């Protein structure tokens, strides 16, 4: 099951619409549309080095303060605070590997601040070494954190030699990833159309229709113990997936993923 930790979008929540070639407006201006040329990089960037071990409380507190000052709420720290996080994962599809997320910075689009985060992953599977890099673009407001767009470059091993797969996904309306405060007992509906353009020219449209609910949880793992929340996503088909989050950190645990290091710039 493919999960983007910062988008928190699982393939289980995607439903192909009747016409997979139907174009859905991205919600971005033409000037902001990146096109595939911007993601067709010949090599992947080296991820930031993140120390492994228990996260210091002062780092968590400072990251939460930065996220609150940005107007995004403490659980959006991994998106707006200048942080970097290291995860290990064991995935049936990708194998065993590591994933680094890091805040790249922000730009203005049509008068709105857009935060850019990079995910860099490596994995060892039966068919060889997988490497990928994703860029995720978010905004935040009083309603929470919203995902506008993702761009991904994936280096996939094959008997004929590694091939590169490129994709850009836009969300209309922007996907509401989290509410700002993730109050235990609260819930919200997620409804959006996802339009994907791939490097080979193929296009398709998906829908995400799900409910996300919040409950308190104590999270204990390699990065320490956190008092946080568990967000459970339930699709219209009844499939469930959970994400454990801590204020000042963001996602600590997701299916097959575990936080093992965290730092601030």
mmCIF file of N, CA and C in Angstrom, residues 3-136:
data_model
loop_
_atom_site.group_PDB
_atom_site.id
_atom_site.type_symbol
_atom_site.label_atom_id
_atom_site.label_comp_id
_atom_site.label_asym_id
_atom_site.label_seq_id
_atom_site.Cartn_x
_atom_site.Cartn_y
_atom_site.Cartn_z
ATOM 1 N N UNK A 3 1.825 4.952 0.566
ATOM 2 C CA UNK A 3 1.398 6.054 1.422
ATOM 3 C C UNK A 3 2.419 7.166 1.318
ATOM 4 N N UNK A 4 1.950 8.368 0.990
ATOM 5 C CA UNK A 4 2.803 9.537 1.110
ATOM 6 C C UNK A 4 2.606 10.087 2.515
ATOM 7 N N UNK A 5 3.685 10.162 3.287
ATOM 8 C CA UNK A 5 3.525 10.502 4.698
ATOM 9 C C UNK A 5 3.013 11.921 4.904
ATOM 10 N N UNK A 6 3.409 12.855 4.056
ATOM 11 C CA UNK A 6 2.969 14.228 4.260
ATOM 12 C C UNK A 6 1.635 14.512 3.587
ATOM 13 N N UNK A 7 1.396 13.863 2.463
ATOM 14 C CA UNK A 7 0.079 13.998 1.859
ATOM 15 C C UNK A 7 -0.931 13.147 2.612
ATOM 16 N N UNK A 8 -0.438 12.053 3.225
ATOM 17 C CA UNK A 8 -1.298 11.115 3.924
ATOM 18 C C UNK A 8 -2.431 10.673 3.021
ATOM 19 N N UNK A 9 -2.061 10.316 1.782
ATOM 20 C CA UNK A 9 -2.995 9.788 0.805
ATOM 21 C C UNK A 9 -2.634 8.334 0.558
ATOM 22 N N UNK A 10 -3.556 7.440 0.778
ATOM 23 C CA UNK A 10 -3.315 6.029 0.518
ATOM 24 C C UNK A 10 -3.994 5.631 -0.782
ATOM 25 N N UNK A 11 -3.418 4.651 -1.470
ATOM 26 C CA UNK A 11 -4.031 4.176 -2.701
ATOM 27 C C UNK A 11 -5.404 3.566 -2.433
ATOM 28 N N UNK A 12 -5.655 3.131 -1.187
ATOM 29 C CA UNK A 12 -6.969 2.564 -0.863
ATOM 30 C C UNK A 12 -8.076 3.603 -0.962
ATOM 31 N N UNK A 13 -7.722 4.894 -0.843
ATOM 32 C CA UNK A 13 -8.752 5.926 -0.851
ATOM 33 C C UNK A 13 -9.017 6.474 -2.241
ATOM 34 N N UNK A 14 -8.274 6.003 -3.253
ATOM 35 C CA UNK A 14 -8.439 6.515 -4.608
ATOM 36 C C UNK A 14 -9.415 5.648 -5.387
ATOM 37 N N UNK A 15 -10.384 6.280 -6.034
ATOM 38 C CA UNK A 15 -11.360 5.586 -6.859
ATOM 39 C C UNK A 15 -11.337 6.186 -8.257
ATOM 40 N N UNK A 16 -11.127 5.337 -9.288
ATOM 41 C CA UNK A 16 -11.115 5.834 -10.655
ATOM 42 C C UNK A 16 -12.524 6.261 -11.044
ATOM 43 N N UNK A 17 -12.639 7.436 -11.684
ATOM 44 C CA UNK A 17 -13.949 7.888 -12.140
ATOM 45 C C UNK A 17 -14.307 7.133 -13.403
ATOM 46 N N UNK A 18 -15.587 7.281 -13.842
ATOM 47 C CA UNK A 18 -16.064 6.528 -14.998
ATOM 48 C C UNK A 18 -15.224 6.792 -16.237
ATOM 49 N N UNK A 19 -14.814 8.052 -16.424
ATOM 50 C CA UNK A 19 -13.988 8.400 -17.575
ATOM 51 C C UNK A 19 -12.604 8.753 -17.078
ATOM 52 N N UNK A 20 -11.618 7.803 -17.118
ATOM 53 C CA UNK A 20 -10.308 8.065 -16.540
ATOM 54 C C UNK A 20 -9.532 9.146 -17.268
ATOM 55 N N UNK A 21 -9.955 9.542 -18.455
ATOM 56 C CA UNK A 21 -9.254 10.586 -19.186
ATOM 57 C C UNK A 21 -9.897 11.943 -18.980
ATOM 58 N N UNK A 22 -10.958 11.988 -18.193
ATOM 59 C CA UNK A 22 -11.627 13.259 -17.944
ATOM 60 C C UNK A 22 -10.672 14.204 -17.233
ATOM 61 N N UNK A 23 -10.591 15.436 -17.720
ATOM 62 C CA UNK A 23 -9.678 16.401 -17.118
ATOM 63 C C UNK A 23 -10.387 17.163 -16.024
ATOM 64 N N UNK A 24 -9.747 17.279 -14.883
ATOM 65 C CA UNK A 24 -10.276 18.022 -13.749
ATOM 66 C C UNK A 24 -9.402 19.237 -13.529
ATOM 67 N N UNK A 25 -9.964 20.447 -13.447
ATOM 68 C CA UNK A 25 -9.122 21.630 -13.218
ATOM 69 C C UNK A 25 -8.302 21.481 -11.957
ATOM 70 N N UNK A 26 -7.081 21.989 -11.990
ATOM 71 C CA UNK A 26 -6.172 21.795 -10.868
ATOM 72 C C UNK A 26 -6.403 22.760 -9.734
ATOM 73 N N UNK A 27 -7.074 23.872 -10.008
ATOM 74 C CA UNK A 27 -7.210 24.888 -8.972
ATOM 75 C C UNK A 27 -6.026 25.821 -8.923
ATOM 76 N N UNK A 28 -4.989 25.564 -9.734
ATOM 77 C CA UNK A 28 -3.819 26.430 -9.799
ATOM 78 C C UNK A 28 -3.900 27.263 -11.060
ATOM 79 N N UNK A 29 -3.284 28.429 -11.040
ATOM 80 C CA UNK A 29 -3.243 29.263 -12.233
ATOM 81 C C UNK A 29 -2.317 28.638 -13.262
ATOM 82 N N UNK A 30 -2.491 29.001 -14.533
ATOM 83 C CA UNK A 30 -1.622 28.483 -15.577
ATOM 84 C C UNK A 30 -0.176 28.806 -15.286
ATOM 85 N N UNK A 31 0.079 29.972 -14.723
ATOM 86 C CA UNK A 31 1.462 30.368 -14.426
ATOM 87 C C UNK A 31 2.078 29.476 -13.367
ATOM 88 N N UNK A 32 1.236 28.928 -12.491
ATOM 89 C CA UNK A 32 1.755 28.089 -11.409
ATOM 90 C C UNK A 32 1.892 26.631 -11.815
ATOM 91 N N UNK A 33 1.267 26.251 -12.962
ATOM 92 C CA UNK A 33 1.320 24.863 -13.404
ATOM 93 C C UNK A 33 2.746 24.491 -13.748
ATOM 94 N N UNK A 34 3.347 23.493 -13.066
ATOM 95 C CA UNK A 34 4.764 23.220 -13.261
ATOM 96 C C UNK A 34 5.072 22.517 -14.563
ATOM 97 N N UNK A 35 4.123 21.727 -15.101
ATOM 98 C CA UNK A 35 4.443 20.905 -16.256
ATOM 99 C C UNK A 35 5.409 19.800 -15.855
ATOM 100 N N UNK A 36 5.535 18.798 -16.704
ATOM 101 C CA UNK A 36 6.397 17.681 -16.367
ATOM 102 C C UNK A 36 7.866 18.022 -16.521
ATOM 103 N N UNK A 37 8.182 19.033 -17.289
ATOM 104 C CA UNK A 37 9.586 19.351 -17.504
ATOM 105 C C UNK A 37 10.325 19.700 -16.230
ATOM 106 N N UNK A 38 9.607 20.271 -15.269
ATOM 107 C CA UNK A 38 10.256 20.698 -14.041
ATOM 108 C C UNK A 38 10.594 19.537 -13.115
ATOM 109 N N UNK A 39 9.976 18.362 -13.322
ATOM 110 C CA UNK A 39 10.253 17.238 -12.438
ATOM 111 C C UNK A 39 11.132 16.191 -13.098
ATOM 112 N N UNK A 40 11.444 16.374 -14.364
ATOM 113 C CA UNK A 40 12.230 15.372 -15.073
ATOM 114 C C UNK A 40 13.711 15.553 -14.809
ATOM 115 N N UNK A 41 14.076 15.552 -13.542
ATOM 116 C CA UNK A 41 15.475 15.766 -13.159
ATOM 117 C C UNK A 41 16.295 14.521 -13.457
ATOM 118 N N UNK A 42 17.534 14.666 -13.930
ATOM 119 C CA UNK A 42 18.348 13.495 -14.245
ATOM 120 C C UNK A 42 18.808 12.727 -13.009
ATOM 121 N N UNK A 43 18.837 13.376 -11.863
ATOM 122 C CA UNK A 43 19.295 12.711 -10.644
ATOM 123 C C UNK A 43 18.477 13.220 -9.469
ATOM 124 N N UNK A 44 18.375 12.400 -8.434
ATOM 125 C CA UNK A 44 17.632 12.779 -7.247
ATOM 126 C C UNK A 44 18.534 13.536 -6.282
ATOM 127 N N UNK A 45 17.945 14.495 -5.578
ATOM 128 C CA UNK A 45 18.708 15.282 -4.619
ATOM 129 C C UNK A 45 19.070 14.433 -3.404
ATOM 130 N N UNK A 46 20.208 14.741 -2.802
ATOM 131 C CA UNK A 46 20.597 14.050 -1.571
ATOM 132 C C UNK A 46 19.754 14.578 -0.422
ATOM 133 N N UNK A 47 19.136 13.699 0.375
ATOM 134 C CA UNK A 47 18.316 14.168 1.491
ATOM 135 C C UNK A 47 19.162 14.770 2.604
ATOM 136 N N UNK A 48 18.539 15.583 3.414
ATOM 137 C CA UNK A 48 19.221 16.150 4.574
ATOM 138 C C UNK A 48 19.577 15.036 5.557
ATOM 139 N N UNK A 49 20.722 15.156 6.195
ATOM 140 C CA UNK A 49 21.137 14.183 7.198
ATOM 141 C C UNK A 49 20.366 14.460 8.492
ATOM 142 N N UNK A 50 19.677 13.460 8.990
ATOM 143 C CA UNK A 50 18.850 13.602 10.185
ATOM 144 C C UNK A 50 19.392 12.685 11.276
ATOM 145 N N UNK A 51 19.700 13.225 12.460
ATOM 146 C CA UNK A 51 20.194 12.364 13.542
ATOM 147 C C UNK A 51 19.132 11.381 14.001
ATOM 148 N N UNK A 52 19.545 10.152 14.256
ATOM 149 C CA UNK A 52 18.626 9.107 14.698
ATOM 150 C C UNK A 52 18.598 9.071 16.223
ATOM 151 N N UNK A 53 17.427 8.887 16.787
ATOM 152 C CA UNK A 53 17.318 8.772 18.238
ATOM 153 C C UNK A 53 16.120 9.517 18.780
ATOM 154 N N UNK A 54 16.020 9.578 20.091
ATOM 155 C CA UNK A 54 14.889 10.225 20.755
ATOM 156 C C UNK A 54 14.910 11.722 20.453
ATOM 157 N N UNK A 55 13.763 12.254 20.047
ATOM 158 C CA UNK A 55 13.642 13.669 19.702
ATOM 159 C C UNK A 55 13.634 14.499 20.978
ATOM 160 N N UNK A 56 14.460 15.551 21.010
ATOM 161 C CA UNK A 56 14.537 16.402 22.197
ATOM 162 C C UNK A 56 13.247 17.208 22.363
ATOM 163 N N UNK A 57 12.737 17.339 23.580
ATOM 164 C CA UNK A 57 11.505 18.104 23.808
ATOM 165 C C UNK A 57 11.602 19.552 23.343
ATOM 166 N N UNK A 58 12.786 20.182 23.482
ATOM 167 C CA UNK A 58 12.898 21.577 23.072
ATOM 168 C C UNK A 58 12.776 21.727 21.559
ATOM 169 N N UNK A 59 13.217 20.715 20.801
ATOM 170 C CA UNK A 59 13.073 20.737 19.350
ATOM 171 C C UNK A 59 11.599 20.640 18.971
ATOM 172 N N UNK A 60 10.884 19.739 19.623
ATOM 173 C CA UNK A 60 9.460 19.575 19.363
ATOM 174 C C UNK A 60 8.710 20.867 19.686
ATOM 175 N N UNK A 61 9.029 21.474 20.828
ATOM 176 C CA UNK A 61 8.352 22.698 21.242
ATOM 177 C C UNK A 61 8.609 23.835 20.259
ATOM 178 N N UNK A 62 9.854 23.969 19.822
ATOM 179 C CA UNK A 62 10.184 25.039 18.885
ATOM 180 C C UNK A 62 9.497 24.823 17.536
ATOM 181 N N UNK A 63 9.466 23.592 17.060
ATOM 182 C CA UNK A 63 8.802 23.302 15.791
ATOM 183 C C UNK A 63 7.311 23.591 15.874
ATOM 184 N N UNK A 64 6.689 23.232 17.000
ATOM 185 C CA UNK A 64 5.266 23.511 17.178
ATOM 186 C C UNK A 64 5.005 25.015 17.180
ATOM 187 N N UNK A 65 5.871 25.781 17.854
ATOM 188 C CA UNK A 65 5.711 27.231 17.887
ATOM 189 C C UNK A 65 5.809 27.825 16.490
ATOM 190 N N UNK A 66 6.745 27.342 15.696
ATOM 191 C CA UNK A 66 6.886 27.849 14.323
ATOM 192 C C UNK A 66 5.634 27.563 13.504
ATOM 193 N N UNK A 67 5.091 26.361 13.650
ATOM 194 C CA UNK A 67 3.904 25.995 12.883
ATOM 195 C C UNK A 67 2.694 26.809 13.309
ATOM 196 N N UNK A 68 2.577 27.069 14.604
ATOM 197 C CA UNK A 68 1.464 27.883 15.103
ATOM 198 C C UNK A 68 1.605 29.316 14.614
ATOM 199 N N UNK A 69 2.822 29.851 14.653
ATOM 200 C CA UNK A 69 3.054 31.211 14.167
ATOM 201 C C UNK A 69 2.738 31.346 12.683
ATOM 202 N N UNK A 70 2.938 30.254 11.933
ATOM 203 C CA UNK A 70 2.626 30.261 10.499
ATOM 204 C C UNK A 70 1.128 30.157 10.243
ATOM 205 N N UNK A 71 0.351 29.951 11.309
ATOM 206 C CA UNK A 71 -1.091 29.855 11.173
ATOM 207 C C UNK A 71 -1.583 28.492 10.760
ATOM 208 N N UNK A 72 -0.721 27.481 10.878
ATOM 209 C CA UNK A 72 -1.064 26.150 10.371
ATOM 210 C C UNK A 72 -1.401 25.145 11.454
ATOM 211 N N UNK A 73 -1.140 25.454 12.713
ATOM 212 C CA UNK A 73 -1.401 24.514 13.789
ATOM 213 C C UNK A 73 -0.215 23.621 14.067
ATOM 214 N N UNK A 74 -0.089 23.107 15.290
ATOM 215 C CA UNK A 74 1.117 22.386 15.716
ATOM 216 C C UNK A 74 1.367 21.074 14.984
ATOM 217 N N UNK A 75 0.317 20.459 14.427
ATOM 218 C CA UNK A 75 0.508 19.167 13.761
ATOM 219 C C UNK A 75 1.051 19.330 12.335
ATOM 220 N N UNK A 76 1.141 20.568 11.865
ATOM 221 C CA UNK A 76 1.683 20.832 10.527
ATOM 222 C C UNK A 76 3.167 21.155 10.568
ATOM 223 N N UNK A 77 3.824 20.870 11.697
ATOM 224 C CA UNK A 77 5.235 21.245 11.850
ATOM 225 C C UNK A 77 6.110 20.645 10.757
ATOM 226 N N UNK A 78 5.810 19.421 10.323
ATOM 227 C CA UNK A 78 6.639 18.775 9.304
ATOM 228 C C UNK A 78 6.487 19.429 7.940
ATOM 229 N N UNK A 79 5.523 20.336 7.804
ATOM 230 C CA UNK A 79 5.271 20.990 6.525
ATOM 231 C C UNK A 79 5.794 22.418 6.490
ATOM 232 N N UNK A 80 5.840 23.110 7.628
ATOM 233 C CA UNK A 80 6.114 24.550 7.590
ATOM 234 C C UNK A 80 7.235 25.005 8.515
ATOM 235 N N UNK A 81 7.827 24.138 9.339
ATOM 236 C CA UNK A 81 8.694 24.615 10.417
ATOM 237 C C UNK A 81 10.173 24.613 10.091
ATOM 238 N N UNK A 82 10.579 24.175 8.896
ATOM 239 C CA UNK A 82 11.999 24.045 8.604
ATOM 240 C C UNK A 82 12.586 22.762 9.152
ATOM 241 N N UNK A 83 11.745 21.767 9.380
ATOM 242 C CA UNK A 83 12.179 20.526 9.992
ATOM 243 C C UNK A 83 12.561 19.491 8.938
ATOM 244 N N UNK A 84 13.175 18.418 9.415
ATOM 245 C CA UNK A 84 13.436 17.236 8.596
ATOM 246 C C UNK A 84 13.183 16.018 9.460
ATOM 247 N N UNK A 85 12.631 14.966 8.863
ATOM 248 C CA UNK A 85 12.308 13.751 9.602
ATOM 249 C C UNK A 85 12.793 12.543 8.824
ATOM 250 N N UNK A 86 13.213 11.520 9.569
ATOM 251 C CA UNK A 86 13.689 10.277 8.970
ATOM 252 C C UNK A 86 12.788 9.141 9.436
ATOM 253 N N UNK A 87 12.321 8.336 8.477
ATOM 254 C CA UNK A 87 11.457 7.201 8.768
ATOM 255 C C UNK A 87 12.097 5.923 8.220
ATOM 256 N N UNK A 88 11.877 4.830 8.913
ATOM 257 C CA UNK A 88 12.138 3.526 8.333
ATOM 258 C C UNK A 88 10.797 2.925 7.940
ATOM 259 N N UNK A 89 10.819 2.038 6.957
ATOM 260 C CA UNK A 89 9.568 1.410 6.574
ATOM 261 C C UNK A 89 9.795 0.001 6.064
ATOM 262 N N UNK A 90 8.724 -0.772 6.157
ATOM 263 C CA UNK A 90 8.690 -2.145 5.648
ATOM 264 C C UNK A 90 7.382 -2.258 4.889
ATOM 265 N N UNK A 91 7.479 -2.236 3.569
ATOM 266 C CA UNK A 91 6.313 -2.129 2.710
ATOM 267 C C UNK A 91 6.240 -3.347 1.790
ATOM 268 N N UNK A 92 5.075 -3.963 1.703
ATOM 269 C CA UNK A 92 4.925 -5.146 0.861
ATOM 270 C C UNK A 92 5.261 -4.854 -0.597
ATOM 271 N N UNK A 93 4.954 -3.634 -1.046
ATOM 272 C CA UNK A 93 5.202 -3.305 -2.434
ATOM 273 C C UNK A 93 6.597 -2.789 -2.705
ATOM 274 N N UNK A 94 7.162 -2.011 -1.761
ATOM 275 C CA UNK A 94 8.444 -1.350 -1.986
ATOM 276 C C UNK A 94 9.624 -2.060 -1.350
ATOM 277 N N UNK A 95 9.386 -2.873 -0.332
ATOM 278 C CA UNK A 95 10.476 -3.520 0.374
ATOM 279 C C UNK A 95 10.819 -2.788 1.654
ATOM 280 N N UNK A 96 12.078 -2.911 2.089
ATOM 281 C CA UNK A 96 12.554 -2.298 3.327
ATOM 282 C C UNK A 96 13.439 -1.110 2.964
ATOM 283 N N UNK A 97 13.236 0.022 3.638
ATOM 284 C CA UNK A 97 14.035 1.178 3.277
ATOM 285 C C UNK A 97 13.898 2.338 4.240
ATOM 286 N N UNK A 98 14.255 3.538 3.753
ATOM 287 C CA UNK A 98 14.211 4.760 4.535
ATOM 288 C C UNK A 98 13.557 5.861 3.725
ATOM 289 N N UNK A 99 12.933 6.785 4.442
ATOM 290 C CA UNK A 99 12.289 7.934 3.823
ATOM 291 C C UNK A 99 12.634 9.179 4.623
ATOM 292 N N UNK A 100 13.121 10.207 3.947
ATOM 293 C CA UNK A 100 13.413 11.489 4.586
ATOM 294 C C UNK A 100 12.447 12.538 4.063
ATOM 295 N N UNK A 101 11.836 13.287 4.977
ATOM 296 C CA UNK A 101 11.004 14.421 4.588
ATOM 297 C C UNK A 101 11.671 15.692 5.089
ATOM 298 N N UNK A 102 11.627 16.742 4.283
ATOM 299 C CA UNK A 102 12.249 17.996 4.700
ATOM 300 C C UNK A 102 11.527 19.186 4.077
ATOM 301 N N UNK A 103 11.419 20.257 4.850
ATOM 302 C CA UNK A 103 10.784 21.479 4.380
ATOM 303 C C UNK A 103 11.766 22.218 3.481
ATOM 304 N N UNK A 104 11.365 22.466 2.231
ATOM 305 C CA UNK A 104 12.223 23.165 1.277
ATOM 306 C C UNK A 104 12.080 24.675 1.424
ATOM 307 N N UNK A 105 10.859 25.152 1.632
ATOM 308 C CA UNK A 105 10.627 26.588 1.757
ATOM 309 C C UNK A 105 9.218 26.928 1.327
ATOM 310 N N UNK A 106 8.990 28.184 0.987
ATOM 311 C CA UNK A 106 7.660 28.620 0.583
ATOM 312 C C UNK A 106 7.763 29.659 -0.520
ATOM 313 N N UNK A 107 6.700 29.754 -1.318
ATOM 314 C CA UNK A 107 6.583 30.765 -2.362
ATOM 315 C C UNK A 107 5.164 31.318 -2.311
ATOM 316 N N UNK A 108 4.930 32.395 -3.042
ATOM 317 C CA UNK A 108 3.593 32.974 -3.124
ATOM 318 C C UNK A 108 2.973 32.603 -4.465
ATOM 319 N N UNK A 109 1.728 32.115 -4.424
ATOM 320 C CA UNK A 109 0.952 31.844 -5.627
ATOM 321 C C UNK A 109 -0.367 32.578 -5.513
ATOM 322 N N UNK A 110 -0.583 33.511 -6.411
ATOM 323 C CA UNK A 110 -1.831 34.278 -6.416
ATOM 324 C C UNK A 110 -2.125 34.867 -5.035
ATOM 325 N N UNK A 111 -1.065 35.366 -4.377
ATOM 326 C CA UNK A 111 -1.220 36.009 -3.085
ATOM 327 C C UNK A 111 -1.337 35.074 -1.905
ATOM 328 N N UNK A 112 -1.166 33.773 -2.131
ATOM 329 C CA UNK A 112 -1.284 32.777 -1.057
ATOM 330 C C UNK A 112 0.063 32.100 -0.868
ATOM 331 N N UNK A 113 0.502 31.943 0.394
ATOM 332 C CA UNK A 113 1.762 31.255 0.668
ATOM 333 C C UNK A 113 1.587 29.757 0.464
ATOM 334 N N UNK A 114 2.498 29.177 -0.317
ATOM 335 C CA UNK A 114 2.483 27.747 -0.605
ATOM 336 C C UNK A 114 3.781 27.144 -0.087
ATOM 337 N N UNK A 115 3.654 26.144 0.768
ATOM 338 C CA UNK A 115 4.808 25.483 1.378
ATOM 339 C C UNK A 115 5.204 24.258 0.551
ATOM 340 N N UNK A 116 6.504 24.104 0.330
ATOM 341 C CA UNK A 116 7.015 22.971 -0.440
ATOM 342 C C UNK A 116 7.810 22.041 0.475
ATOM 343 N N UNK A 117 7.497 20.757 0.398
ATOM 344 C CA UNK A 117 8.177 19.735 1.181
ATOM 345 C C UNK A 117 8.658 18.647 0.228
ATOM 346 N N UNK A 118 9.867 18.142 0.489
ATOM 347 C CA UNK A 118 10.427 17.081 -0.334
ATOM 348 C C UNK A 118 10.485 15.783 0.460
ATOM 349 N N UNK A 119 10.060 14.685 -0.164
ATOM 350 C CA UNK A 119 10.223 13.344 0.376
ATOM 351 C C UNK A 119 11.217 12.596 -0.511
ATOM 352 N N UNK A 120 12.256 12.043 0.092
ATOM 353 C CA UNK A 120 13.261 11.280 -0.644
ATOM 354 C C UNK A 120 13.330 9.885 -0.051
ATOM 355 N N UNK A 121 13.140 8.871 -0.885
ATOM 356 C CA UNK A 121 13.088 7.515 -0.368
ATOM 357 C C UNK A 121 13.992 6.557 -1.114
ATOM 358 N N UNK A 122 14.458 5.545 -0.404
ATOM 359 C CA UNK A 122 15.211 4.435 -0.994
ATOM 360 C C UNK A 122 14.681 3.145 -0.383
ATOM 361 N N UNK A 123 14.635 2.102 -1.201
ATOM 362 C CA UNK A 123 14.132 0.817 -0.700
ATOM 363 C C UNK A 123 14.793 -0.321 -1.449
ATOM 364 N N UNK A 124 14.986 -1.425 -0.732
ATOM 365 C CA UNK A 124 15.519 -2.639 -1.325
ATOM 366 C C UNK A 124 14.391 -3.658 -1.420
ATOM 367 N N UNK A 125 14.096 -4.069 -2.643
ATOM 368 C CA UNK A 125 13.047 -5.057 -2.891
ATOM 369 C C UNK A 125 13.622 -6.230 -3.682
ATOM 370 N N UNK A 126 12.793 -7.225 -3.936
ATOM 371 C CA UNK A 126 13.262 -8.418 -4.653
ATOM 372 C C UNK A 126 13.771 -8.070 -6.049
ATOM 373 N N UNK A 127 13.204 -7.026 -6.666
ATOM 374 C CA UNK A 127 13.598 -6.684 -8.028
ATOM 375 C C UNK A 127 14.719 -5.652 -8.087
ATOM 376 N N UNK A 128 15.265 -5.241 -6.926
ATOM 377 C CA UNK A 128 16.381 -4.308 -6.923
ATOM 378 C C UNK A 128 16.126 -3.095 -6.055
ATOM 379 N N UNK A 129 16.923 -2.048 -6.269
ATOM 380 C CA UNK A 129 16.857 -0.832 -5.455
ATOM 381 C C UNK A 129 15.909 0.185 -6.089
ATOM 382 N N UNK A 130 14.955 0.643 -5.297
ATOM 383 C CA UNK A 130 14.030 1.688 -5.726
ATOM 384 C C UNK A 130 14.468 3.014 -5.113
ATOM 385 N N UNK A 131 14.395 4.087 -5.906
ATOM 386 C CA UNK A 131 14.703 5.423 -5.411
ATOM 387 C C UNK A 131 13.639 6.377 -5.943
ATOM 388 N N UNK A 132 13.194 7.301 -5.105
ATOM 389 C CA UNK A 132 12.189 8.247 -5.574
ATOM 390 C C UNK A 132 12.307 9.563 -4.821
ATOM 391 N N UNK A 133 11.747 10.589 -5.430
ATOM 392 C CA UNK A 133 11.695 11.910 -4.824
ATOM 393 C C UNK A 133 10.342 12.526 -5.149
ATOM 394 N N UNK A 134 9.656 12.998 -4.118
ATOM 395 C CA UNK A 134 8.363 13.657 -4.293
ATOM 396 C C UNK A 134 8.437 15.073 -3.736
ATOM 397 N N UNK A 135 7.773 16.003 -4.413
ATOM 398 C CA UNK A 135 7.615 17.361 -3.914
ATOM 399 C C UNK A 135 6.130 17.600 -3.690
ATOM 400 N N UNK A 136 5.789 18.075 -2.496
ATOM 401 C CA UNK A 136 4.402 18.281 -2.114
ATOM 402 C C UNK A 136 4.191 19.756 -1.800
#
